[in-house]
mmCIF file of C-alpha atoms and ligand atoms in Angstrom:
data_model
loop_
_atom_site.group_PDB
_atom_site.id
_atom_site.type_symbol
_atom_site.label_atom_id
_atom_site.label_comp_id
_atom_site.label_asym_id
_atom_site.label_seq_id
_atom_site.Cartn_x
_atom_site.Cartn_y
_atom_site.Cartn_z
ATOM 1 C CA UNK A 1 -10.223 -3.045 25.859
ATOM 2 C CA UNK A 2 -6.958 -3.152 27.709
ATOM 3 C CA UNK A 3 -3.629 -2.162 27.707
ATOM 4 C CA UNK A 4 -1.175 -4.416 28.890
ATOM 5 C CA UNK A 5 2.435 -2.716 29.788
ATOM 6 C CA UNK A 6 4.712 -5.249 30.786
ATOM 7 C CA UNK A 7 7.534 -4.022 33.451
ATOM 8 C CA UNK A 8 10.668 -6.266 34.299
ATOM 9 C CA UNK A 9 12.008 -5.589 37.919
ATOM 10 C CA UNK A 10 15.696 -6.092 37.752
ATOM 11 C CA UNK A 11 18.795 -6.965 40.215
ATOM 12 C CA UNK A 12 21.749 -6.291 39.097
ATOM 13 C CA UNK A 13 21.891 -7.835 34.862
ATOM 14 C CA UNK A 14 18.994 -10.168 36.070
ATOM 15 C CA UNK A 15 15.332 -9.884 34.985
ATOM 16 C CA UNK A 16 14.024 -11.283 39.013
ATOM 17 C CA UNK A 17 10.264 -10.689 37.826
ATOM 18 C CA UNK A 18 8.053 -8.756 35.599
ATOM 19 C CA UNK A 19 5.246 -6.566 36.864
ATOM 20 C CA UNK A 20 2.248 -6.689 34.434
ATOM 21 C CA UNK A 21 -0.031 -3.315 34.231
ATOM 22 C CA UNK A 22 -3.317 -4.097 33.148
ATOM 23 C CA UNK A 23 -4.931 -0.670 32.010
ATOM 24 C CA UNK A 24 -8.975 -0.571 30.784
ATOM 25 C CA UNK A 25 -8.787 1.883 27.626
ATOM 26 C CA UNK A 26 -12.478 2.753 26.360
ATOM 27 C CA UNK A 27 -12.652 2.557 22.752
ATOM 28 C CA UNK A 28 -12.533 6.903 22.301
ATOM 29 C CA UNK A 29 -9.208 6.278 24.462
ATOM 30 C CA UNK A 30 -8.026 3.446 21.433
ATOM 31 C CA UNK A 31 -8.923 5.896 18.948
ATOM 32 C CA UNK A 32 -7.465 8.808 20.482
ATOM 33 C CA UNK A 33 -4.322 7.001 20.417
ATOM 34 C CA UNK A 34 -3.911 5.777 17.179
ATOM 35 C CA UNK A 35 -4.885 9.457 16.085
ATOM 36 C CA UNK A 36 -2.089 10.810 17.793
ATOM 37 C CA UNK A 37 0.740 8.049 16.399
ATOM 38 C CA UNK A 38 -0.714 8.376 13.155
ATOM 39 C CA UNK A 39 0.036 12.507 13.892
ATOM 40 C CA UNK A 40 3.501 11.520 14.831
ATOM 41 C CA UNK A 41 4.297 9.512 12.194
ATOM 42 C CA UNK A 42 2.673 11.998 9.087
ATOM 43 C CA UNK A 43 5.184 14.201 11.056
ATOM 44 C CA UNK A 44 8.159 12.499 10.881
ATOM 45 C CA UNK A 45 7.177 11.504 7.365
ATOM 46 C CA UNK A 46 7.152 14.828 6.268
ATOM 47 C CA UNK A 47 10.385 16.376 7.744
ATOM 48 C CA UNK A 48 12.202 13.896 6.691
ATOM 49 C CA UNK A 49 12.021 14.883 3.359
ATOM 50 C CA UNK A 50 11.954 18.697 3.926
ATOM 51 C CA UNK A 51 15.082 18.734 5.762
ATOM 52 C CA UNK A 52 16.732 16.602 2.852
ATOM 53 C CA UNK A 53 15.111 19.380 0.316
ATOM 54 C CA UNK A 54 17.001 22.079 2.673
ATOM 55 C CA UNK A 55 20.550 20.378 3.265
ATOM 56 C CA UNK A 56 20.948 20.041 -0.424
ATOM 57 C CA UNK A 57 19.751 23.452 -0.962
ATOM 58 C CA UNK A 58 22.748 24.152 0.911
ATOM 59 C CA UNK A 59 24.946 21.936 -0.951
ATOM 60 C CA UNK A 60 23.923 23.496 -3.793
ATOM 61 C CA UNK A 61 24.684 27.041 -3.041
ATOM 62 C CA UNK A 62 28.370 25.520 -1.702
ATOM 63 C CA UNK A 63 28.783 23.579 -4.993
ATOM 64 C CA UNK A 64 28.327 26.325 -7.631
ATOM 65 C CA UNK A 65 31.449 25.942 -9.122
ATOM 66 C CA UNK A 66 31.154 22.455 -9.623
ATOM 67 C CA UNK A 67 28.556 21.609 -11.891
ATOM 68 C CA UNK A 68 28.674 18.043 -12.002
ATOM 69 C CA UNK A 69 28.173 18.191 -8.467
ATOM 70 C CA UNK A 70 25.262 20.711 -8.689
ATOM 71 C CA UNK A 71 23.702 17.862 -11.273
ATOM 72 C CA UNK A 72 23.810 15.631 -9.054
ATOM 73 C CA UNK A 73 22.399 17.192 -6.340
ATOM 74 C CA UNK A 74 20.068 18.855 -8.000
ATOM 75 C CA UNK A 75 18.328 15.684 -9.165
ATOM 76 C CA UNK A 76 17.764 14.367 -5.343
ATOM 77 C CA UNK A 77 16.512 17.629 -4.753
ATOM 78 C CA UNK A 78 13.782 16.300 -7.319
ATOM 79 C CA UNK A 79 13.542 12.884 -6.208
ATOM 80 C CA UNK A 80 12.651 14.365 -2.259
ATOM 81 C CA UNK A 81 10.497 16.447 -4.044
ATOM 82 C CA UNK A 82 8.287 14.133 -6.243
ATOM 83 C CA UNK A 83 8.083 11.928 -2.712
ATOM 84 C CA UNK A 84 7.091 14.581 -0.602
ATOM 85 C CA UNK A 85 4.624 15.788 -3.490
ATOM 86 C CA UNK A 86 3.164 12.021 -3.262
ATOM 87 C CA UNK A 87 3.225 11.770 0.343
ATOM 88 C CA UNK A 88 0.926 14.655 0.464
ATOM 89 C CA UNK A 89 -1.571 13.213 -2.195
ATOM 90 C CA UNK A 90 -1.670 10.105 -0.399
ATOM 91 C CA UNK A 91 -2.108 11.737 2.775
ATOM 92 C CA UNK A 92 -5.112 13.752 1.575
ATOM 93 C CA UNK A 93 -6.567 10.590 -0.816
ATOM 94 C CA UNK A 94 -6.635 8.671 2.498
ATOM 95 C CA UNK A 95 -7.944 10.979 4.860
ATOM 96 C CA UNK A 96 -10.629 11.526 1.792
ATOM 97 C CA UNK A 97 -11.381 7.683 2.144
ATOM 98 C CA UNK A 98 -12.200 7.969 5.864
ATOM 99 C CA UNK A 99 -14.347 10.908 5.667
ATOM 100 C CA UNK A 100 -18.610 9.889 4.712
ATOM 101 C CA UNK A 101 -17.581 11.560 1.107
ATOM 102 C CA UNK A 102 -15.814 8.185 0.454
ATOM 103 C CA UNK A 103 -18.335 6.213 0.289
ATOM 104 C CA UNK A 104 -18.006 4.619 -3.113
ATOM 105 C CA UNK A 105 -21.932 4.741 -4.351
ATOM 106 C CA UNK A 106 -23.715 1.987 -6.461
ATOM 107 C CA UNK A 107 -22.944 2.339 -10.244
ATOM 108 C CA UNK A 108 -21.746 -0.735 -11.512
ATOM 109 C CA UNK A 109 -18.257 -0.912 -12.402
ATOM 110 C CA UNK A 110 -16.423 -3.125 -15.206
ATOM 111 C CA UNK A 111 -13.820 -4.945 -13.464
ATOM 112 C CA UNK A 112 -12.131 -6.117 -16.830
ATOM 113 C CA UNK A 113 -11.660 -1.982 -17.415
ATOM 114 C CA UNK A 114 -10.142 -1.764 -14.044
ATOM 115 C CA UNK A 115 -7.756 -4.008 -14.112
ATOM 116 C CA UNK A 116 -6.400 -3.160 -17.856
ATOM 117 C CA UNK A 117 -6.749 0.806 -16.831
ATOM 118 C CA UNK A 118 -4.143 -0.067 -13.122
ATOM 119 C CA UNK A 119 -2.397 -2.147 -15.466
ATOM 120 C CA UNK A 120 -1.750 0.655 -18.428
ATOM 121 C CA UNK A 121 -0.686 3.424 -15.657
ATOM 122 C CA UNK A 122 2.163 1.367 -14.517
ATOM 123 C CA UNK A 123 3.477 0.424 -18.020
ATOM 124 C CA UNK A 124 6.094 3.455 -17.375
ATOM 125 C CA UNK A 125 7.195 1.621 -14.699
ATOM 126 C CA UNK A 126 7.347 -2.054 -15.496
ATOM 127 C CA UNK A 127 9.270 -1.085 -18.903
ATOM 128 C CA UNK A 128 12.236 0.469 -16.733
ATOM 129 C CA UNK A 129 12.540 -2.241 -14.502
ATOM 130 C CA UNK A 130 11.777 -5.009 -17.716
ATOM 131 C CA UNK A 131 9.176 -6.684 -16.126
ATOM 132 C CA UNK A 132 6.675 -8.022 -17.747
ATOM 133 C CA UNK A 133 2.872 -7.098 -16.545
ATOM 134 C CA UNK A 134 -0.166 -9.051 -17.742
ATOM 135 C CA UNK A 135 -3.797 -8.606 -17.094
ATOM 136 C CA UNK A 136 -5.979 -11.876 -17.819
ATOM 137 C CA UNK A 137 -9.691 -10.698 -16.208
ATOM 138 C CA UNK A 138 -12.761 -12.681 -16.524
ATOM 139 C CA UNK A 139 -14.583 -11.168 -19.316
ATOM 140 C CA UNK A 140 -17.892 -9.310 -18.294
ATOM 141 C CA UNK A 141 -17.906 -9.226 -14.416
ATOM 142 C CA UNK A 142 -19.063 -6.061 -12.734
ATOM 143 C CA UNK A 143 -18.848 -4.633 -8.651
ATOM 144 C CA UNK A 144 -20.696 -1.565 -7.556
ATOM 145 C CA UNK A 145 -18.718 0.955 -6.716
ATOM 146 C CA UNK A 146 -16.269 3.838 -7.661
ATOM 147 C CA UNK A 147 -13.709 2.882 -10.307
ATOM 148 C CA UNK A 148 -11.376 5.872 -9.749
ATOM 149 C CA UNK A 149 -10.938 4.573 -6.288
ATOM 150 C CA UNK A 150 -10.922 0.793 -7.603
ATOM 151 C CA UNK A 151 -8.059 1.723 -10.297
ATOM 152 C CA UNK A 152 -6.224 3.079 -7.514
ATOM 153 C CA UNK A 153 -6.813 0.549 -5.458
ATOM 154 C CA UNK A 154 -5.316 -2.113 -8.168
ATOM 155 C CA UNK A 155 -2.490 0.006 -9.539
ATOM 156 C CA UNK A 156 -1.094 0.250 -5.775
ATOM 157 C CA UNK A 157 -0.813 -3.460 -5.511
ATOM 158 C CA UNK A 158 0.496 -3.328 -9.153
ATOM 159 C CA UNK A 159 3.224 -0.776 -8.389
ATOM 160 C CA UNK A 160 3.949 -2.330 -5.765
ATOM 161 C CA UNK A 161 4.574 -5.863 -7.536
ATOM 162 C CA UNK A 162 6.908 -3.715 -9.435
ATOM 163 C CA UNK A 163 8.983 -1.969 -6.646
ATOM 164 C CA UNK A 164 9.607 -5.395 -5.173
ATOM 165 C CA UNK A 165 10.526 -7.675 -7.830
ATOM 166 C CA UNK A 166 13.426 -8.137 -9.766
ATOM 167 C CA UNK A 167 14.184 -6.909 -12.994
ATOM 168 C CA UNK A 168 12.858 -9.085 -15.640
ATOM 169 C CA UNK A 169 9.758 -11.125 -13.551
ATOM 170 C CA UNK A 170 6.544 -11.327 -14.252
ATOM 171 C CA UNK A 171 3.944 -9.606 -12.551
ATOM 172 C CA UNK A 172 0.003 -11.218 -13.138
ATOM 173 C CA UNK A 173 -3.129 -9.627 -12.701
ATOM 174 C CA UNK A 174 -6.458 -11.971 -12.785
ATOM 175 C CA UNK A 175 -10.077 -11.711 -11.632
ATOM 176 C CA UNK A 176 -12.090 -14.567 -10.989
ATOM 177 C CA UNK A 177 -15.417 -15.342 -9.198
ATOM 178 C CA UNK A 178 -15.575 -17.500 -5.839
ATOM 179 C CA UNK A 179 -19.035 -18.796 -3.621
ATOM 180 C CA UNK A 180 -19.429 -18.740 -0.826
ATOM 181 C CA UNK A 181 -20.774 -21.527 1.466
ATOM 182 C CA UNK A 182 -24.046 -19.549 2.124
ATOM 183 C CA UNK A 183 -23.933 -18.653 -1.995
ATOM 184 C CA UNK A 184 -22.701 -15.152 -1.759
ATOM 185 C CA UNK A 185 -20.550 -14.481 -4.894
ATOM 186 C CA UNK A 186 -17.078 -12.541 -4.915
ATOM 187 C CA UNK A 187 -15.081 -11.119 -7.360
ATOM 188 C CA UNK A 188 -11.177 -11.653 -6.252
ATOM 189 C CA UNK A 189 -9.084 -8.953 -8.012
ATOM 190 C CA UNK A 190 -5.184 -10.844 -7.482
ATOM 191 C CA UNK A 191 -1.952 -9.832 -8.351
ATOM 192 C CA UNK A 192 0.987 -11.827 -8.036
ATOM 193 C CA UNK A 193 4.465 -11.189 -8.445
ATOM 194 C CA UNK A 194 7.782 -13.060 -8.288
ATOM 195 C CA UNK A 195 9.421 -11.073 -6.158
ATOM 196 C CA UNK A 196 11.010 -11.271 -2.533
ATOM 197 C CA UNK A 197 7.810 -11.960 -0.731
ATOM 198 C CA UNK A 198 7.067 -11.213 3.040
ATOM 199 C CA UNK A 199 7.727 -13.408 5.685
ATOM 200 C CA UNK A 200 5.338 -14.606 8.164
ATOM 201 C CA UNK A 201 5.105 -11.740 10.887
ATOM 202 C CA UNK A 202 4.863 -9.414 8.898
ATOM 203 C CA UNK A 203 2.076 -10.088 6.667
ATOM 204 C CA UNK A 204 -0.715 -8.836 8.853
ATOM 205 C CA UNK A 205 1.472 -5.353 9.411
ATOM 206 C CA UNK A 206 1.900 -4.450 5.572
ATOM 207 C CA UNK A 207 -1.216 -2.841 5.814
ATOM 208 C CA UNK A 208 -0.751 -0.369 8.298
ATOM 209 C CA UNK A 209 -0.269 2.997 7.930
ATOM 210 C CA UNK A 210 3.667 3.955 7.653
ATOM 211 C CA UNK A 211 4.373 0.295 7.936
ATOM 212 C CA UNK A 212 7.836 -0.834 5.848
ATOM 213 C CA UNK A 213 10.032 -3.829 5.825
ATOM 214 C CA UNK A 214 12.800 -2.385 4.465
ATOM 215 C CA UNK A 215 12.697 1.382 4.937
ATOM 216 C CA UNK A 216 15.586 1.810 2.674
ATOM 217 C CA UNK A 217 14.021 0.084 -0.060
ATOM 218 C CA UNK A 218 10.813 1.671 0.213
ATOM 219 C CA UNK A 219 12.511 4.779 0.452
ATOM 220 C CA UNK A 220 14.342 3.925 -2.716
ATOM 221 C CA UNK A 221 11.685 2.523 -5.245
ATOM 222 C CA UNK A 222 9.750 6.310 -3.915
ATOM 223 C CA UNK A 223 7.279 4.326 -1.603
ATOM 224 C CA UNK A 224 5.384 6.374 1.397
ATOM 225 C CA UNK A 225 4.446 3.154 3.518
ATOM 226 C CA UNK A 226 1.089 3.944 2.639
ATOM 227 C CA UNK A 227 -0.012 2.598 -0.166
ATOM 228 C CA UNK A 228 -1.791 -0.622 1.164
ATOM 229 C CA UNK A 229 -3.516 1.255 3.995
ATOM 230 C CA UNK A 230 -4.847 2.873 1.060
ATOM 231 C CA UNK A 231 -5.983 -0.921 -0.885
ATOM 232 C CA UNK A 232 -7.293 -1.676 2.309
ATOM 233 C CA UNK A 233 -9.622 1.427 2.945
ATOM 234 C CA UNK A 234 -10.853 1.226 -0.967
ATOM 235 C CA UNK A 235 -11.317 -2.462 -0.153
ATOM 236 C CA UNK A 236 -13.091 -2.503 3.146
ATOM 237 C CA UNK A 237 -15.429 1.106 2.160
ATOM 238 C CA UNK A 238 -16.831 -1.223 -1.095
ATOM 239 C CA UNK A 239 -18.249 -4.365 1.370
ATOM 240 C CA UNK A 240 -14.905 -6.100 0.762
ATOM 241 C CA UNK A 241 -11.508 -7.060 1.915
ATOM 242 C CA UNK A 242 -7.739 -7.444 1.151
ATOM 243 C CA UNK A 243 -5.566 -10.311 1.812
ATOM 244 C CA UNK A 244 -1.977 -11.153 1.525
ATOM 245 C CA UNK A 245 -0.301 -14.814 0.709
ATOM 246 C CA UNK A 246 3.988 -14.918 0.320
ATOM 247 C CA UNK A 247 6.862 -16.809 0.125
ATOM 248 C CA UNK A 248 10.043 -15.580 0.689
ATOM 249 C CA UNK A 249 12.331 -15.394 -2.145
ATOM 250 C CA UNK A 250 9.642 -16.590 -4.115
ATOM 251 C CA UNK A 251 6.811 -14.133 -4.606
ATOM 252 C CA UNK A 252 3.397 -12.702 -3.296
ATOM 253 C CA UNK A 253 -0.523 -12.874 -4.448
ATOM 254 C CA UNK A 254 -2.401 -9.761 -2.838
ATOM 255 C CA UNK A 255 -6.338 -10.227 -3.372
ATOM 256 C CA UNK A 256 -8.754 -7.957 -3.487
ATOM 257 C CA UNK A 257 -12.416 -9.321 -2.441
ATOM 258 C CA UNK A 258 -15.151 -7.565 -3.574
ATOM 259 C CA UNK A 259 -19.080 -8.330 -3.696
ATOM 260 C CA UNK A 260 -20.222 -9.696 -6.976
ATOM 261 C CA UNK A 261 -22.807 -7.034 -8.393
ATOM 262 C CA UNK A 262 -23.612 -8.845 -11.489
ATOM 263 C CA UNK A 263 -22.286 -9.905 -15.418
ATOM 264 C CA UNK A 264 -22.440 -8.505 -18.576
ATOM 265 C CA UNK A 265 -23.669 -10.702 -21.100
ATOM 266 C CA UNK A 266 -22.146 -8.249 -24.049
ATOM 267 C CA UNK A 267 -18.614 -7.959 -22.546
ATOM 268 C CA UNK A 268 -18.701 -11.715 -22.361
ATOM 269 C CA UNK A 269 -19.523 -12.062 -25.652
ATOM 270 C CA UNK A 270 -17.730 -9.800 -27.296
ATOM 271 C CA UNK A 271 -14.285 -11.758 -25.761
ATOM 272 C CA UNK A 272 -15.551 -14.763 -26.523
ATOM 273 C CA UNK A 273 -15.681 -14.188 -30.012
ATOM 274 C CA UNK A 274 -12.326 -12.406 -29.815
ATOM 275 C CA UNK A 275 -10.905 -15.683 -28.469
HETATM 276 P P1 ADP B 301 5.463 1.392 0.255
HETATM 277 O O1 ADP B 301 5.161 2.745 -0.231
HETATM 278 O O2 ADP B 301 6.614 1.330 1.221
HETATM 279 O O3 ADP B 301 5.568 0.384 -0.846
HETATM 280 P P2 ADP B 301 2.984 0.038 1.013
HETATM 281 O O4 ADP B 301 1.951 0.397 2.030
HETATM 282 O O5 ADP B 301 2.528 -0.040 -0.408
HETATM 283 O O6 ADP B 301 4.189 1.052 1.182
HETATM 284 O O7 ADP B 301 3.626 -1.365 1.427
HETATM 285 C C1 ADP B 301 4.099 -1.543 2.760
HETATM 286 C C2 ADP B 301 5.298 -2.480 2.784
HETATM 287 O O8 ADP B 301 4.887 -3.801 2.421
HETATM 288 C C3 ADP B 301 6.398 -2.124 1.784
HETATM 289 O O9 ADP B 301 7.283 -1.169 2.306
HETATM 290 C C4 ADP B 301 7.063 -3.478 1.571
HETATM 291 O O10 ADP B 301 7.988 -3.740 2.609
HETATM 292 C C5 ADP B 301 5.916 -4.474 1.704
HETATM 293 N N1 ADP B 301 5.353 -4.887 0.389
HETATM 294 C C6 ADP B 301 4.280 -4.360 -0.250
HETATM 295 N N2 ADP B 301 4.033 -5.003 -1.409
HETATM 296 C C7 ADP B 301 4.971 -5.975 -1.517
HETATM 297 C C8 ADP B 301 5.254 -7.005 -2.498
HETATM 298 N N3 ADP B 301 4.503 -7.145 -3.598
HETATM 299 N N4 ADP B 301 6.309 -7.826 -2.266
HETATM 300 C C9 ADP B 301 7.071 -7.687 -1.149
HETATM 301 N N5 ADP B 301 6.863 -6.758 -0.198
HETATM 302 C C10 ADP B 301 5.824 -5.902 -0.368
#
């Protein structure tokens, strides 16, 4: 592996040539590196919203006698403090999902009851913002796995369909099977939103850790940048994947690709006679 740093030599305003470092980093070098952003960044993450929590601690004390203002303040106090207190859960859920204990096991897993479960734990959220969610799963299929993890997995993308759509869209959630050339089946797990969709250079990036397109935004809606990392890990730790298609201004389809571990003839019956 390398690491190219890329110098320009100037005279004067002029760029006159660039001198290009080649350095050979070992893979323990790689990893030592992105250990020690990933440090930096859960730093900054973190005081960010403890010095916020302390300044209007202050602000508080200064504002007694107002008490509109002590309202006020008081509930951004909260806000910081229900992000921090997610931040940390995150943190922990997806240093959990790196660690061997992650490893998801091999009892099969209703996807139909994972997608209505991610689907019923953001109902708080969709009715605020009027948008309308609905789950329309393939009757029957099953993955191997863990569904905690899987639920999680889903309701990210989910809440996330939420944060960044506007009020009164639709957000859908489907599961359907796909073969591969060689035969290998897949479940795809999809949610799509009409929302403001990602552009281009950026699609690759959304999954990385502390990784936001709009801080603000994120930052508003109570994100932590690290909710797809999280997708991703549950994703890749059950034999699958995660992908990403957008348009701007129009919307985005996440997908969730997981092995096909098998049908159940009951649950298929049981909505086909519903239907
Ligand atoms: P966050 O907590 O900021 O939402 P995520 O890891 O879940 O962090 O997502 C990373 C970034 O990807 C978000 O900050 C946002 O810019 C972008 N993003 C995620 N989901 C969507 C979506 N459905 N539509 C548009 N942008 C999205």
């Amino acid at each position: 592996t390398f690491l190219v740093r890329a110098m320009p030599l100037r005279t004067g305003d002029r760029v006159t040539s660039v001198v290009l470092r080649f350095s050979d980093i070992t893979d323990a070098r790689r990893l030592e590196l992105v250990r020690r952003d990933f440090v930096a960044n859960v730093s900054h993450e973190l005081k960010t919203p403890v010095s916020a929590l302390t300044l209007l601690a202050e602000a508080v004390q200064e504002a007694a006698d107002d008490p509109e203002a002590v309202q006020r303040f008081a509930s951004r106090m909260q806000r910081e403090g229900s992000r921090l207190g997610r931040l940390v859960q995150e943190l922990i859920e997806l240093s959990r999902l790196q660690g061997a204990e992650a490893l998801p096991g091999t009892t099969p897993v209703s996807v139909e009851h994972v997608l209505s479960e991610a689907v019923d734990r953001s109902r708080l959220l969709a009715e605020q913002t009027g948008i309308t969610v609905l789950a329309r799963p393939e009757p029957g299929l099953l993955v191997c796995g863990n569904e905690i993890q899987l639920t999680t997995a889903v309701g990210n993308l989910v809440d996330n369909a939420i944060a960044y759509s506007p009020e009164r869209t639709r957000v859908g959630v489907t599961s359907r099977v796909t073969t591969d050339a060689d035969g290998t089946e897949w479940v795809e797990l999809a949610v799509t939103d009409q929302g403001i969709g990602i552009a281009e250079p950026e699609l690759d990036r959304v999954f990385e850790r502390f990784y936001r397109i709009d801080p603000a935004r994120s930052r508003a809606t109570g994100g932590t940048g690290l909710g797809l990392a999280i997708v991703k890990h549950i994703a890749t730790n059950h034999g699958g994947g995660v992908s990403v298609w957008s348009v701007v201004g129009s919307g985005s389809t996440f997908t969730i690709r997981l092995p096909l571990a098998g049908r159940d003839a009951e649950a298929g019956d049981v909505a086909a006679e519903v239907a």
